Short mmCIF file of N, CA, C and O in Angstrom, two decimals:
data_model
loop_
_atom_site.label_atom_id
_atom_site.label_comp_id
_atom_site.label_asym_id
_atom_site.label_seq_id
_atom_site.Cartn_x
_atom_site.Cartn_y
_atom_site.Cartn_z
N UNK A 83 3.64 8.43 -5.27
CA UNK A 83 3.91 7.23 -4.51
C UNK A 83 2.59 6.49 -4.33
O UNK A 83 1.58 7.09 -3.96
N UNK A 84 2.60 5.22 -4.59
CA UNK A 84 1.41 4.40 -4.39
C UNK A 84 1.46 3.78 -3.01
O UNK A 84 2.48 3.24 -2.60
N UNK A 85 0.34 3.86 -2.30
CA UNK A 85 0.26 3.29 -0.96
C UNK A 85 -0.98 2.42 -0.86
O UNK A 85 -1.96 2.60 -1.60
N UNK A 86 -0.94 1.47 0.05
CA UNK A 86 -2.04 0.53 0.23
C UNK A 86 -2.54 0.62 1.66
O UNK A 86 -1.75 0.59 2.61
N UNK A 87 -3.86 0.75 1.81
CA UNK A 87 -4.46 0.84 3.14
C UNK A 87 -4.26 -0.48 3.87
O UNK A 87 -4.47 -1.56 3.30
N UNK A 88 -3.91 -0.41 5.12
CA UNK A 88 -3.65 -1.58 5.92
C UNK A 88 -4.91 -2.40 6.17
O UNK A 88 -4.87 -3.62 6.21
N UNK A 89 -6.05 -1.75 6.28
CA UNK A 89 -7.30 -2.43 6.64
C UNK A 89 -8.07 -2.93 5.42
O UNK A 89 -8.43 -4.10 5.33
N UNK A 90 -8.35 -2.04 4.47
CA UNK A 90 -9.24 -2.41 3.36
C UNK A 90 -8.49 -2.75 2.07
O UNK A 90 -9.11 -3.07 1.08
N UNK A 91 -7.17 -2.67 2.06
CA UNK A 91 -6.33 -2.98 0.90
C UNK A 91 -6.61 -2.10 -0.32
O UNK A 91 -6.36 -2.48 -1.45
N UNK A 92 -7.14 -0.91 -0.07
CA UNK A 92 -7.39 0.05 -1.15
C UNK A 92 -6.07 0.71 -1.53
O UNK A 92 -5.32 1.16 -0.67
N UNK A 93 -5.78 0.79 -2.81
CA UNK A 93 -4.54 1.39 -3.28
C UNK A 93 -4.82 2.83 -3.71
O UNK A 93 -5.74 3.08 -4.49
N UNK A 94 -4.03 3.76 -3.18
CA UNK A 94 -4.17 5.17 -3.50
C UNK A 94 -2.82 5.74 -3.89
O UNK A 94 -1.78 5.12 -3.66
N UNK A 95 -2.85 6.92 -4.44
CA UNK A 95 -1.63 7.60 -4.84
C UNK A 95 -1.49 8.88 -4.02
O UNK A 95 -2.45 9.64 -3.89
N UNK A 96 -0.31 9.10 -3.46
CA UNK A 96 -0.04 10.33 -2.72
C UNK A 96 1.18 11.01 -3.33
O UNK A 96 1.97 10.36 -4.03
N UNK A 97 1.33 12.27 -3.06
CA UNK A 97 2.45 13.05 -3.59
C UNK A 97 3.76 12.50 -3.05
O UNK A 97 3.88 12.21 -1.85
N UNK A 98 4.74 12.35 -3.92
CA UNK A 98 6.04 11.80 -3.52
C UNK A 98 6.76 12.66 -2.49
O UNK A 98 7.55 12.14 -1.70
N UNK A 99 6.51 13.96 -2.49
CA UNK A 99 7.26 14.84 -1.61
C UNK A 99 6.45 15.30 -0.40
O UNK A 99 6.84 16.23 0.30
N UNK A 100 5.32 14.66 -0.14
CA UNK A 100 4.52 15.03 1.02
C UNK A 100 5.17 14.49 2.30
O UNK A 100 5.92 13.51 2.26
N UNK A 101 4.87 15.11 3.44
CA UNK A 101 5.43 14.61 4.70
C UNK A 101 5.01 13.17 5.00
O UNK A 101 5.78 12.40 5.55
N UNK A 102 3.79 12.81 4.62
CA UNK A 102 3.33 11.45 4.84
C UNK A 102 4.15 10.45 4.03
O UNK A 102 4.54 9.39 4.54
N UNK A 103 4.45 10.77 2.79
CA UNK A 103 5.26 9.88 1.95
C UNK A 103 6.66 9.71 2.54
O UNK A 103 7.19 8.60 2.57
N UNK A 104 7.22 10.79 3.02
CA UNK A 104 8.55 10.71 3.62
C UNK A 104 8.53 9.84 4.88
O UNK A 104 9.41 9.02 5.09
N UNK A 105 7.49 9.99 5.69
CA UNK A 105 7.36 9.20 6.91
C UNK A 105 7.24 7.71 6.57
O UNK A 105 7.86 6.86 7.21
N UNK A 106 6.45 7.40 5.56
CA UNK A 106 6.27 6.00 5.18
C UNK A 106 7.54 5.40 4.59
O UNK A 106 7.83 4.22 4.80
N UNK A 107 8.30 6.19 3.85
CA UNK A 107 9.55 5.69 3.26
C UNK A 107 10.62 5.46 4.31
O UNK A 107 11.33 4.46 4.29
N UNK A 108 10.76 6.39 5.24
CA UNK A 108 11.88 6.35 6.18
C UNK A 108 11.64 5.51 7.42
O UNK A 108 12.59 5.10 8.06
N UNK A 109 10.39 5.28 7.76
CA UNK A 109 10.09 4.51 8.96
C UNK A 109 9.07 3.43 8.63
O UNK A 109 7.87 3.67 8.62
N UNK A 110 9.53 2.23 8.37
CA UNK A 110 8.62 1.17 7.94
C UNK A 110 7.58 0.77 9.00
O UNK A 110 6.60 0.12 8.68
N UNK A 111 7.76 1.16 10.24
CA UNK A 111 6.79 0.83 11.28
C UNK A 111 5.48 1.59 11.08
O UNK A 111 4.43 1.14 11.48
N UNK A 112 5.54 2.74 10.41
CA UNK A 112 4.34 3.52 10.16
C UNK A 112 3.53 2.87 9.04
O UNK A 112 4.09 2.39 8.06
N UNK A 113 2.23 2.87 9.19
CA UNK A 113 1.36 2.27 8.19
C UNK A 113 0.41 3.32 7.64
O UNK A 113 0.15 4.32 8.28
N UNK A 114 -0.13 3.04 6.48
CA UNK A 114 -1.04 3.97 5.82
C UNK A 114 -2.48 3.50 6.00
O UNK A 114 -2.78 2.31 5.85
N UNK A 115 -3.37 4.43 6.34
CA UNK A 115 -4.80 4.17 6.39
C UNK A 115 -5.48 5.15 5.45
O UNK A 115 -5.18 6.34 5.48
N UNK A 116 -6.42 4.65 4.65
CA UNK A 116 -7.16 5.55 3.77
C UNK A 116 -8.06 6.43 4.64
O UNK A 116 -8.27 6.16 5.83
N UNK A 117 -8.58 7.48 4.06
CA UNK A 117 -9.39 8.45 4.80
C UNK A 117 -10.64 7.80 5.40
O UNK A 117 -11.02 8.10 6.53
N UNK A 118 -11.27 6.89 4.67
CA UNK A 118 -12.48 6.23 5.16
C UNK A 118 -12.19 5.39 6.41
O UNK A 118 -12.91 5.47 7.40
N UNK A 119 -11.14 4.59 6.37
CA UNK A 119 -10.78 3.75 7.52
C UNK A 119 -10.34 4.61 8.70
O UNK A 119 -10.66 4.31 9.84
N UNK A 120 -9.60 5.67 8.41
CA UNK A 120 -9.14 6.56 9.46
C UNK A 120 -10.33 7.21 10.19
O UNK A 120 -10.35 7.27 11.42
N UNK A 121 -11.33 7.68 9.44
CA UNK A 121 -12.50 8.28 10.05
C UNK A 121 -13.30 7.27 10.85
O UNK A 121 -13.80 7.56 11.93
N UNK A 122 -13.44 6.06 10.32
CA UNK A 122 -14.18 5.01 11.02
C UNK A 122 -13.53 4.68 12.36
O UNK A 122 -14.20 4.57 13.39
N UNK A 123 -12.21 4.55 12.37
CA UNK A 123 -11.50 4.25 13.62
C UNK A 123 -11.61 5.42 14.58
O UNK A 123 -11.79 5.23 15.79
N UNK A 124 -11.51 6.64 14.07
CA UNK A 124 -11.62 7.83 14.91
C UNK A 124 -12.99 7.90 15.60
O UNK A 124 -13.08 8.17 16.80
N UNK A 125 -14.05 7.64 14.86
CA UNK A 125 -15.40 7.69 15.44
C UNK A 125 -15.57 6.63 16.53
O UNK A 125 -16.11 6.91 17.60
N UNK A 126 -15.12 5.42 16.26
CA UNK A 126 -15.24 4.35 17.24
C UNK A 126 -14.41 4.63 18.48
O UNK A 126 -14.84 4.33 19.60
N UNK A 127 -13.24 5.21 18.31
CA UNK A 127 -12.39 5.55 19.45
C UNK A 127 -13.05 6.61 20.31
O UNK A 127 -13.06 6.52 21.55
N UNK A 128 -13.64 7.62 19.69
CA UNK A 128 -14.33 8.67 20.45
C UNK A 128 -15.51 8.11 21.22
O UNK A 128 -15.78 8.51 22.35
N UNK A 129 -16.23 7.14 20.64
CA UNK A 129 -17.35 6.50 21.35
C UNK A 129 -16.84 5.72 22.55
O UNK A 129 -17.45 5.75 23.62
N UNK A 130 -15.71 5.03 22.40
CA UNK A 130 -15.15 4.27 23.52
C UNK A 130 -14.66 5.20 24.62
O UNK A 130 -14.81 4.91 25.80
N UNK A 131 -14.10 6.34 24.25
CA UNK A 131 -13.65 7.31 25.24
C UNK A 131 -14.84 7.86 26.01
O UNK A 131 -14.79 8.05 27.22
N UNK A 132 -15.95 8.09 25.32
CA UNK A 132 -17.15 8.64 25.94
C UNK A 132 -17.75 7.70 26.98
O UNK A 132 -18.43 8.14 27.91
N UNK A 133 -17.52 6.40 26.87
CA UNK A 133 -18.07 5.46 27.84
C UNK A 133 -17.39 5.57 29.19
O UNK A 133 -17.97 5.20 30.20
N UNK A 134 -16.17 6.05 29.22
CA UNK A 134 -15.43 6.17 30.47
C UNK A 134 -14.62 4.94 30.82
O UNK A 134 -13.89 4.92 31.80
N UNK A 135 -14.75 3.88 30.06
CA UNK A 135 -14.01 2.64 30.32
C UNK A 135 -12.74 2.52 29.49
O UNK A 135 -12.09 1.50 29.50
N UNK A 136 -12.42 3.56 28.76
CA UNK A 136 -11.26 3.55 27.88
C UNK A 136 -10.06 4.06 28.64
O UNK A 136 -10.10 5.11 29.27
N UNK A 137 -8.95 3.32 28.61
CA UNK A 137 -7.73 3.71 29.32
C UNK A 137 -6.62 3.98 28.32
O UNK A 137 -6.42 3.23 27.38
N UNK A 138 -5.90 5.06 28.55
CA UNK A 138 -4.73 5.37 27.75
C UNK A 138 -3.51 4.82 28.47
O UNK A 138 -3.33 5.05 29.66
N UNK A 139 -2.67 4.10 27.76
CA UNK A 139 -1.51 3.50 28.38
C UNK A 139 -0.21 4.22 28.07
O UNK A 139 0.76 4.07 28.76
N UNK A 140 -0.20 5.03 27.01
CA UNK A 140 1.04 5.69 26.64
C UNK A 140 0.76 7.17 26.43
O UNK A 140 -0.08 7.54 25.64
N UNK A 141 1.46 8.01 27.14
CA UNK A 141 1.34 9.47 27.06
C UNK A 141 -0.13 9.91 27.10
O UNK A 141 -0.60 10.61 26.24
N UNK A 142 -0.82 9.48 28.12
CA UNK A 142 -2.26 9.71 28.21
C UNK A 142 -2.62 11.19 28.35
O UNK A 142 -3.66 11.62 27.87
N UNK A 143 -1.79 11.97 28.98
CA UNK A 143 -2.12 13.39 29.18
C UNK A 143 -2.26 14.12 27.85
O UNK A 143 -3.19 14.87 27.64
N UNK A 144 -1.35 13.88 26.93
CA UNK A 144 -1.37 14.56 25.64
C UNK A 144 -2.55 14.09 24.79
O UNK A 144 -3.21 14.88 24.14
N UNK A 145 -2.85 12.81 24.79
CA UNK A 145 -3.92 12.27 23.96
C UNK A 145 -5.28 12.72 24.48
O UNK A 145 -6.16 13.08 23.71
N UNK A 146 -5.49 12.75 25.77
CA UNK A 146 -6.78 13.17 26.32
C UNK A 146 -7.09 14.62 25.98
O UNK A 146 -8.23 14.98 25.78
N UNK A 147 -6.06 15.45 25.91
CA UNK A 147 -6.29 16.87 25.57
C UNK A 147 -6.79 17.04 24.15
O UNK A 147 -7.51 17.97 23.85
N UNK A 148 -6.41 16.12 23.23
CA UNK A 148 -6.82 16.23 21.84
C UNK A 148 -8.32 15.96 21.66
O UNK A 148 -8.94 16.48 20.78
N UNK A 149 -8.87 15.13 22.51
CA UNK A 149 -10.29 14.79 22.36
C UNK A 149 -11.07 15.66 23.27
O UNK A 149 -12.11 15.90 23.36
#
C-alpha cells in the first residue's frame, strides 16, 4: 500500500496487511506521518510538556502516564 505523509508529502510503501494499513483503509480520519515527521513532532511535544505550560484536553490521565 502506498501512503503519503501529511506534512512533508513523502510517499512510502507499507505492507498491505499491517495494522497501520488496515487502520488507514477503514478509518479515513486517521492520517499517515512518516517516521521523520513523527519523531520531530514527538520531540517538540515532549519539550512543550517539560515547560509545564502544556495542557491535555482529552483523556489527560492516560497521556501523561506515557511521557
